[in-house]
């Protein structure tokens, strides 16, 4: 185990049977650079597996009084992180094509969607994130007058259901012979 900046620190080439990352690329200023470096670290025949979120699927279930507030706030949340450069909320859906550039074989991709319930650990993570935003702890401004209370309440209400971000996985193998693209 080591502390390592995938964009800048030295990384061995041609050695790893498996290179995997999850919820990493969406935070990087240059995800393609990271992907090229990870692919170059594979030994011939080695497998690259990358997973990342896509927030396009986030949506409240119908019928709950806070459903429309949730959908509105979630869009503001994604815009907020896009503006302050914390994350690219739409990277997940692009992973299969980002891997096109790497010259890998045996390519595939798969996405998983999750239904969450208010009061679950995943809902609580969002609730605490919204509390930080409400209290001005996060860097950047939410639209003036944003009312976080109904959504934080819904996220702790077992009657509330929502679809979480999509988890997209994409993979490919380095050819045993020849060169990476
Ligand atoms: C959302 S967390 C995901 C953690 C874990 N991979 C998981 O799926 O639970 C994002 C992770 O990316 C790491 N990270 C961000 N920028 C990085 C970089 N340039 N090089 C290596 N890791 C980085 C952070 O340290 C953090 O651990």
Coordinates of C-alpha atoms and ligand atoms in Angstrom, one line a residue, residues 4-6 22-24 27-28, ligand 1:
X4 CA 0.2 7.9 -4.8
X5 CA -1.0 10.6 -7.1
X6 CA -2.1 8.8 -10.3
X22 CA -13.5 3.2 -8.3
X23 CA -14.9 6.7 -7.8
X24 CA -11.6 8.2 -8.8
X27 CA -12.4 13.8 -9.4
X28 CA -9.5 14.2 -11.7
Ligands
LIG1 C1 -14.8 9.1 -3.7 S1 -13.3 8.5 -3.0 C2 -13.4 6.8 -3.6 C3 -12.7 5.9 -2.6 C4 -12.6 4.4 -3.0 N1 -11.9 4.2 -4.3 C5 -14.0 3.8 -3.1 O1 -14.5 3.5 -4.2 O2 -14.7 3.7 -2.0 C6 -12.2 9.2 -4.2 C7 -10.7 8.8 -3.9 O3 -9.9 9.3 -5.0 C8 -8.7 9.6 -4.4 N2 -8.0 10.5 -5.3 C9 -8.3 11.8 -5.7 N3 -7.4 12.3 -6.6 C10 -6.4 11.4 -6.7 C11 -5.2 11.3 -7.5 N4 -4.8 12.4 -8.2 N5 -4.5 10.2 -7.4 C12 -4.8 9.2 -6.6 N6 -6.0 9.1 -5.9 C13 -6.8 10.3 -5.9 C14 -9.0 10.2 -3.1 O4 -7.9 10.2 -2.2 C15 -10.1 9.3 -2.6 O5 -9.6 8.3 -1.9

